[in-house]
Structure formats: C-alpha cells, structure tokens
Short mmCIF file of C-alpha atoms and ligand atoms in Angstrom, two decimals:
data_model
loop_
_atom_site.label_atom_id
_atom_site.label_comp_id
_atom_site.label_asym_id
_atom_site.label_seq_id
_atom_site.Cartn_x
_atom_site.Cartn_y
_atom_site.Cartn_z
CA MET A 5 116.42 61.37 98.70
CA ALA A 6 118.38 64.55 98.04
CA SER A 7 116.14 67.60 97.83
CA SER A 8 116.98 71.09 96.70
CA THR A 9 115.11 74.30 95.96
CA GLY A 10 114.28 76.26 92.84
CA VAL A 11 112.19 79.09 91.47
CA VAL A 12 109.26 78.54 89.10
CA LEU A 13 109.84 80.60 85.94
CA ARG A 14 106.96 79.46 83.82
CA ARG A 15 104.22 76.94 83.84
CA THR A 16 102.02 75.17 81.40
CA ARG A 17 99.05 73.00 82.20
CA SER A 18 101.14 70.20 83.59
CA PHE A 19 104.77 71.29 83.51
CA TYR A 20 106.71 73.78 85.55
CA TYR A 21 109.98 75.28 84.36
CA VAL A 22 112.07 75.64 87.47
CA ASP A 23 115.30 77.60 87.80
CA VAL A 24 117.73 75.63 89.95
CA GLY A 25 120.74 77.77 89.09
CA GLU A 26 121.74 75.73 86.04
CA ALA A 27 121.98 77.08 82.50
CA GLU A 28 118.57 75.68 81.60
CA PRO A 29 115.50 75.38 83.78
CA ARG A 30 114.36 71.95 84.87
CA LEU A 31 111.08 70.64 83.55
CA CYS A 32 109.23 69.62 86.68
CA ARG A 33 105.93 68.03 87.51
CA ILE A 34 103.93 67.60 90.65
CA ARG A 35 103.00 64.26 92.03
CA GLY A 36 99.22 64.31 91.99
CA ASN A 37 98.82 63.22 95.57
CA LEU A 38 100.84 66.07 97.02
CA PHE A 39 98.20 68.75 97.01
CA GLU A 40 94.97 67.10 97.94
CA THR A 41 93.11 70.01 99.51
CA SER A 42 92.63 71.92 96.26
CA ARG A 43 93.44 71.48 92.62
CA TYR A 44 97.21 71.32 92.60
CA ASP A 45 97.57 72.97 89.19
CA GLN A 46 96.17 76.20 90.59
CA LYS A 47 98.41 76.29 93.56
CA VAL A 48 101.92 76.60 92.18
CA ALA A 49 102.49 80.09 90.78
CA VAL A 50 105.24 81.68 88.76
CA GLY A 51 107.80 82.97 91.23
CA ASP A 52 107.12 80.28 93.79
CA HIS A 53 110.10 78.90 95.61
CA VAL A 54 109.70 75.16 95.62
CA ARG A 55 111.41 72.20 97.18
CA LEU A 56 112.40 69.66 94.58
CA ASP A 57 113.51 66.12 94.05
CA LEU A 58 115.99 66.24 91.18
CA SER A 59 117.39 62.77 91.56
CA ALA A 60 115.31 61.04 88.88
CA ALA A 61 116.70 62.69 85.74
CA GLU A 62 119.34 65.08 84.44
CA ASP A 63 116.93 67.70 83.16
CA ALA A 64 113.68 67.08 85.01
CA GLY A 65 112.40 66.90 88.55
CA TRP A 66 109.49 66.64 90.94
CA ILE A 67 108.00 69.49 92.92
CA LEU A 68 107.59 68.38 96.50
CA GLU A 69 106.51 71.51 98.32
CA ILE A 70 105.80 75.23 97.92
CA LEU A 71 107.88 77.28 100.33
CA PRO A 72 106.24 80.21 102.16
CA ARG A 73 105.63 83.31 100.02
CA HIS A 74 106.67 86.80 101.09
CA SER A 75 104.53 88.54 98.49
CA LYS A 76 101.92 87.75 95.90
CA LEU A 77 100.40 89.67 93.09
CA ALA A 78 96.95 88.19 92.87
CA ARG A 79 93.68 89.01 91.22
CA THR A 80 90.12 88.00 91.74
CA SER A 81 89.20 85.62 88.96
CA ARG A 82 86.57 86.54 86.36
CA GLU A 83 84.18 83.87 87.54
CA GLY A 84 83.89 85.08 91.06
CA SER A 85 85.69 85.28 94.29
CA THR A 86 88.55 82.84 93.92
CA GLU A 87 92.02 84.26 93.97
CA GLN A 88 94.42 83.74 91.12
CA ILE A 89 98.09 84.32 91.87
CA LEU A 90 99.88 85.90 88.93
CA VAL A 91 103.30 86.14 90.56
CA ALA A 92 104.67 85.02 93.90
CA ASN A 93 107.64 86.42 95.82
CA ALA A 94 108.26 89.48 93.66
CA ASP A 95 110.02 92.32 95.46
CA THR A 96 109.22 95.23 93.20
CA LEU A 97 106.33 96.30 91.02
CA LEU A 98 107.72 98.48 88.27
CA ILE A 99 104.96 100.78 87.08
CA VAL A 100 106.03 102.13 83.72
CA ALA A 101 104.18 105.17 82.43
CA ALA A 102 104.85 107.62 79.64
CA VAL A 103 104.79 111.31 80.42
CA ARG A 104 103.47 111.92 76.92
CA LYS A 105 102.49 109.81 73.91
CA PRO A 106 100.46 108.23 75.34
CA ASP A 107 99.54 110.83 77.95
CA PHE A 108 100.20 109.97 81.55
CA ARG A 109 97.31 107.91 82.90
CA GLN A 110 97.00 108.55 86.57
CA GLY A 111 94.03 106.24 87.11
CA LEU A 112 95.99 103.22 85.95
CA THR A 113 99.11 104.26 87.84
CA ASP A 114 97.15 104.59 91.07
CA ARG A 115 95.43 101.26 90.47
CA LEU A 116 98.74 99.52 89.98
CA LEU A 117 100.11 101.16 93.11
CA VAL A 118 97.25 99.67 95.10
CA ALA A 119 97.77 96.27 93.49
CA GLY A 120 101.44 96.31 94.44
CA LEU A 121 100.84 97.46 97.99
CA ALA A 122 98.05 94.93 98.49
CA GLY A 123 100.42 92.15 97.44
CA ASN A 124 103.30 93.35 99.63
CA LEU A 125 105.46 94.50 96.71
CA THR A 126 107.38 97.76 96.70
CA PRO A 127 106.07 99.94 93.88
CA VAL A 128 108.52 101.95 91.79
CA ILE A 129 107.25 104.41 89.19
CA VAL A 130 109.17 104.81 85.96
CA LEU A 131 108.28 107.90 83.96
CA ASN A 132 109.49 107.07 80.47
CA LYS A 133 109.66 109.11 77.26
CA THR A 134 111.08 112.09 79.11
CA ASP A 135 112.57 113.18 75.78
CA LEU A 136 109.06 114.00 74.58
CA ALA A 137 108.10 116.09 77.60
CA SER A 138 109.13 119.40 79.08
CA PRO A 139 110.49 119.72 82.63
CA GLU A 140 107.23 121.51 83.48
CA GLN A 141 105.29 118.40 82.50
CA ILE A 142 107.57 115.98 84.33
CA ALA A 143 108.20 117.81 87.61
CA PRO A 144 104.62 117.81 89.00
CA LEU A 145 104.22 114.07 88.43
CA GLN A 146 107.55 113.34 90.01
CA ALA A 147 106.76 115.62 92.95
CA LEU A 148 103.32 114.08 93.49
CA TYR A 149 104.56 110.51 93.79
CA GLU A 150 107.78 111.28 95.60
CA GLY A 151 105.69 113.32 98.01
CA LEU A 152 103.65 110.21 98.73
CA GLY A 153 106.85 108.33 99.51
CA TYR A 154 107.28 106.35 96.28
CA GLU A 155 110.46 106.03 94.29
CA VAL A 156 110.27 107.69 90.87
CA LEU A 157 112.77 107.06 88.09
CA LEU A 158 112.93 109.17 84.94
CA THR A 159 113.93 107.43 81.73
CA SER A 160 114.09 107.75 78.01
CA ALA A 161 114.57 104.44 76.26
CA THR A 162 115.32 106.07 72.94
CA GLU A 163 117.79 108.63 74.34
CA SER A 164 119.34 106.18 76.84
CA GLN A 165 118.54 108.41 79.78
CA GLY A 166 118.22 107.05 83.30
CA LEU A 167 119.06 103.51 82.29
CA ASP A 168 121.89 102.94 84.76
CA ALA A 169 119.69 103.80 87.73
CA LEU A 170 116.96 101.50 86.44
CA ARG A 171 119.38 98.65 85.76
CA LYS A 172 120.68 99.00 89.28
CA ARG A 173 117.15 98.96 90.67
CA LEU A 174 116.49 95.62 88.99
CA GLN A 175 119.64 93.91 90.23
CA ARG A 176 119.18 90.93 92.52
CA GLN A 177 115.47 91.67 92.76
CA SER A 178 112.45 89.98 91.40
CA THR A 179 110.63 92.71 89.49
CA VAL A 180 107.22 92.67 87.85
CA LEU A 181 106.90 94.85 84.79
CA SER A 182 103.59 96.68 84.44
CA GLY A 183 102.04 99.59 82.62
CA HIS A 184 99.81 100.40 79.69
CA SER A 185 100.89 99.17 76.26
CA GLY A 186 102.87 101.68 74.25
CA VAL A 187 104.57 103.31 77.21
CA GLY A 188 107.91 101.72 76.34
CA LYS A 189 108.29 98.59 78.46
CA SER A 190 109.86 96.43 75.76
CA SER A 191 111.99 99.35 74.54
CA LEU A 192 113.33 99.82 78.05
CA VAL A 193 114.18 96.16 78.46
CA LYS A 194 115.93 96.15 75.10
CA ALA A 195 117.86 99.31 75.96
CA LEU A 196 118.85 97.94 79.36
CA PHE A 197 119.97 94.55 78.11
CA PRO A 198 120.75 94.80 74.38
CA ASP A 199 122.09 91.25 74.11
CA TRP A 200 119.24 89.67 75.94
CA ASN A 201 116.83 87.90 73.71
CA ILE A 202 113.41 88.03 75.28
CA ARG A 203 110.12 89.32 74.00
CA ILE A 204 108.21 91.41 76.47
CA GLY A 205 104.47 91.68 76.03
CA HIS A 206 104.00 88.39 74.24
CA VAL A 207 102.80 86.30 77.11
CA ASN A 208 99.57 84.68 76.08
CA GLN A 209 96.79 85.24 78.53
CA LYS A 210 94.06 83.33 76.73
CA VAL A 211 92.81 80.06 78.06
CA GLY A 212 93.60 77.79 75.15
CA LYS A 213 91.91 74.67 73.93
CA GLY A 214 93.36 71.21 73.74
CA ARG A 215 97.10 71.26 73.99
CA HIS A 216 97.34 75.00 74.41
CA THR A 217 98.15 76.46 77.76
CA THR A 218 97.21 79.17 80.15
CA VAL A 219 100.16 81.42 80.74
CA LEU A 220 99.49 84.04 83.37
CA ALA A 221 103.03 85.20 83.74
CA GLU A 222 106.52 84.42 82.63
CA MET A 223 109.64 85.06 84.59
CA TYR A 224 113.09 85.64 83.11
CA ARG A 225 116.45 85.40 84.81
CA LEU A 226 118.18 88.75 84.33
CA PRO A 227 121.70 88.79 82.88
CA ASP A 228 123.10 90.49 86.02
CA GLY A 229 121.10 88.49 88.55
CA GLY A 230 117.53 88.89 89.61
CA TYR A 231 114.32 88.19 87.72
CA LEU A 232 111.99 90.11 85.50
CA VAL A 233 108.36 89.08 85.25
CA ASP A 234 106.11 89.77 82.33
CA THR A 235 102.42 89.39 83.01
CA PRO A 236 99.66 90.74 80.81
CA GLY A 237 96.92 90.15 83.37
CA ILE A 238 98.08 92.97 85.56
CA ARG A 239 96.66 95.78 83.44
CA GLU A 240 93.01 95.18 84.17
CA LEU A 241 93.88 93.74 87.51
CA GLU A 242 91.21 93.55 90.12
CA PRO A 243 93.60 93.02 92.97
CA ALA A 244 92.73 90.29 95.42
CA GLY A 245 92.15 91.51 98.96
CA VAL A 246 91.12 95.02 97.94
CA THR A 247 87.55 95.93 98.84
CA ARG A 248 85.45 99.06 99.10
CA ALA A 249 85.90 98.82 102.84
CA ASN A 250 89.70 98.77 102.85
CA LEU A 251 90.61 100.67 99.67
CA ASP A 252 91.37 103.82 101.69
CA THR A 253 94.15 101.98 103.53
CA PHE A 254 96.06 101.69 100.23
CA PHE A 255 96.01 105.43 99.52
CA VAL A 256 98.70 106.55 101.94
CA GLU A 257 97.57 110.17 102.14
CA LEU A 258 94.05 109.08 103.16
CA THR A 259 95.14 106.91 106.05
CA PRO A 260 95.55 109.70 108.66
CA PHE A 261 91.96 110.85 108.01
CA ARG A 262 90.01 107.67 107.36
CA THR A 263 89.29 107.00 111.01
CA GLN A 264 88.28 110.62 111.72
CA CYS A 265 85.04 110.54 109.71
CA ARG A 266 81.72 110.64 111.52
CA PHE A 267 80.60 107.28 110.10
CA VAL A 268 82.49 104.05 110.47
CA GLY A 269 82.87 102.62 106.98
CA CYS A 270 82.59 106.07 105.41
CA SER A 271 83.01 105.92 101.63
CA HIS A 272 84.41 109.47 101.68
CA GLN A 273 82.00 110.45 98.93
CA HIS A 274 78.47 111.34 100.05
CA GLU A 275 78.62 111.26 103.83
CA PRO A 276 78.50 114.38 106.02
CA ASP A 277 81.41 115.17 108.36
CA CYS A 278 83.90 113.27 106.26
CA ALA A 279 87.48 113.99 107.32
CA VAL A 280 88.83 112.88 103.94
CA LYS A 281 86.66 115.39 102.08
CA ASP A 282 87.68 118.06 104.59
CA ALA A 283 91.34 117.26 103.93
CA LEU A 284 90.64 117.44 100.20
CA ALA A 285 89.05 120.88 100.63
CA GLU A 286 92.10 122.02 102.57
CA GLY A 287 94.45 120.79 99.86
CA LEU A 288 96.00 118.08 102.04
CA ILE A 289 94.90 115.48 99.51
CA THR A 290 95.28 116.22 95.80
CA THR A 291 92.17 116.20 93.64
CA SER A 292 93.64 113.82 91.06
CA ARG A 293 94.46 111.20 93.67
CA TYR A 294 91.04 111.58 95.27
CA GLU A 295 89.48 111.06 91.83
CA SER A 296 91.54 107.90 91.39
CA PHE A 297 90.29 106.69 94.74
CA VAL A 298 86.65 107.32 93.83
CA ALA A 299 86.95 105.71 90.38
CA PHE A 300 88.62 102.64 91.89
CA TRP A 301 86.02 102.45 94.67
CA GLN A 302 83.20 102.60 92.11
CA SER A 303 84.72 99.76 90.12
CA LEU A 304 84.88 97.44 93.12
CA PRO A 305 81.98 95.11 93.90
CA ARG A 306 79.42 96.07 96.52
CA ALA A 307 79.83 94.07 99.68
CA SER A 308 76.69 92.05 98.84
CA ASP A 309 77.10 91.09 95.18
CA GLY A 310 80.23 89.37 93.99
CA ARG A 311 80.80 91.56 90.94
CA PRO A 312 81.34 95.21 90.16
CA PRO A 313 78.48 97.09 88.48
CA GLY A 314 78.43 97.14 84.71
CA ARG A 315 80.05 93.80 84.05
P1 GDP B 401 105.34 98.67 75.33
O1 GDP B 401 104.04 98.34 74.68
O2 GDP B 401 105.12 99.26 76.69
O3 GDP B 401 106.30 97.54 75.35
O4 GDP B 401 105.98 99.87 74.46
P2 GDP B 401 107.11 99.79 73.32
O5 GDP B 401 108.43 99.53 73.93
O6 GDP B 401 106.65 98.86 72.26
O7 GDP B 401 107.12 101.29 72.80
C1 GDP B 401 106.03 101.87 72.13
C2 GDP B 401 106.55 102.96 71.21
O8 GDP B 401 107.14 104.01 71.97
C3 GDP B 401 107.63 102.49 70.24
O9 GDP B 401 107.42 103.12 69.00
C4 GDP B 401 108.92 102.96 70.89
O10 GDP B 401 109.93 103.22 69.93
C5 GDP B 401 108.47 104.25 71.55
N1 GDP B 401 109.29 104.58 72.74
C6 GDP B 401 109.60 103.77 73.76
N2 GDP B 401 110.34 104.42 74.69
C7 GDP B 401 110.49 105.68 74.22
C8 GDP B 401 111.15 106.85 74.74
O11 GDP B 401 111.75 106.86 75.82
N3 GDP B 401 111.08 107.99 73.98
C9 GDP B 401 110.41 108.02 72.78
N4 GDP B 401 110.41 109.16 72.11
N5 GDP B 401 109.79 106.93 72.28
C10 GDP B 401 109.82 105.79 72.99
ZN1 ZN B 402 84.98 109.88 105.03
#
C-alpha cells in the first residue's frame, strides 16, 4: 500500500479535508479501529500532519496516523479539564490589535501572548489602524512589546501600510489569526490577498444538532505558500497547560524574579518579600503588564476546584 502525507485543513464530524498538494483537498476518513485509546474524532486536529492511504479513490483517502506535533494551540474545554486542540503545528500566532477604534486592549493581547507561548507558537503583534492614531499613541505600545522581545508590525489595512512586511511574515508559515473582532483581521487579509476568496471570521463555533458540525478552526492554503488559520475559539481561550502556579513563566519580564520571592509558589500579589512586587516598585516591570498578569491569574481556576470563580 502506497502511503503519503497531508495536512488537515478542516474537519467535520466524520470527514477530514486534507491538503496533499493537489488543487483540491482530499476528503478523508479514519478507520474506526485505528485510535482505540480515546475517541478518535477528538484526536485529529486542524493542522495535523497525517499519514494517508490514497490508493482507494481519486478524491478521497484514509487517515492512518497522526505525525508528531511541534506546536498546539489548545484550550481547556468548558466541561472540565480535558484539552481541546484548536490548531496543531502552527508556527506563528498573529495577534491583531487596533491602536484605536476599538482602543488597544492590553489584557487580551497579553492573554493571547500567553496562549501562543504555552502552545509553542511564536507570537507576532500586529498593530493595525495606524492611520487613526498618532505616533505618540503608537510608539509606547511598540516599545513595550519590542522591549519584551516580541516582533511588532504596524499596519493600516485601509491605507495599505505595512502590508509587504506582513505578507512576507506569513510566507511558508502556518499562521493563526487572532484578535478582538473589529480590529481589522478580515480587512487585512483582503488587502494582503485581494484575489483570494475566503471569509475570515465566519467559522462556526457552535456545536450543531443533527447533521451540523463542530468547526473549531479552518485552515486555508495561502496563495504564496503557507497556511492561514481562522479560529473563533481563541478569543476567550483558556489555554491548556496554563495554571496559577506556572502563569509567571509566560510573562518573560517576571521570570528573573519569580524564584527570588520569599515563598515558593508566591502569587506575587499579597505575599510579603515578593521580588516581583519589588521589581514593579522599581519600574523593572510595567504596571500594565503586571495588571494583565493579575487579571489572568484571577481568572484561572484554583488548584483545588476545576473551574475559575464566577462561572
Ligand atoms: P475583524 O472583525 O477583525 O475582521 O475587522 P474588520 O476587518 O471587519 O474591520 C472592522 C472595521 O474596521 C471595518 O469597518 C474596516 O473597514 C475597519 N478597518 C479595518 N482596518 C482598518 C485600518 O487599518 N484603518 C481604518 N481606519 N479602518 C480599518
Ligand atoms: Zn512573588
């Protein structure tokens, strides 16, 4: 049997659309006995590289195996502690934010940064709508995130600013698009690839009844190579693997101090002799980032109960 490999672009309840380098994706299924240890339909994620048997039909195929993943954007499911993979093998998490209209939302940006880092993706921040903001509004945001070591791109979708650099950044990469609605994600995609007919932001996240499907993410092959992934579930993402105990490891400027506190497992909020709070007082950590950390920490479940407070 000849086997080959492909990339899962999209899935429905029982079918997987797999890119094998042909013009159209192959419609693949899984033989039910292949994944016996857990429900197979939860195991193959969008972005997975899979080994296939394509010998049976011209346009279809069988998924034989999931190849090892180098990254995964995953969230903790609503019901409890199980992990739900939104996207596998993405290289970049593109965090799109507007400088104005809507105002820059640092809490969400910092949350998405953590989600990307926790999944082993490289975060890139796109500050869009630069045409609506003054240099004095843009520069501090750019400086903050570049100072933390992250790549920041400035764009205006309507004025076609910064598009070449962004297009280049997407090339030959698998990129997940994220950011609050209204910041200009679909406008950017349209401006980058005017002839490309996809609709960003229309992936249906609802669990449907009957013949309807659960679509967590959809991946598109970019015109110049690479993939773009649209996933609505990322906005209110409770990233898998992020806990109150390890959250400080995902805020890079906290990491030099987190082991210097008097108490092991310090929350960096109420404890005495906290090196993080000392660094904050000395201006080594910015107040806005510290506030993001605290808000995120508060939203995470206590170690004992499975769920965050207030849900
Ligand atoms: P999405 O929800 O993130 O996909 O955002 P949209 O692409 O739908 O954009 C929301 C609104 O912002 C639309 O009215 C766009 O025309 C507008 N918009 C998008 N990018 C820019 C930009 O760079 N500058 C300005 N002035 N408006 C923009
Ligand atoms: Zn501390």
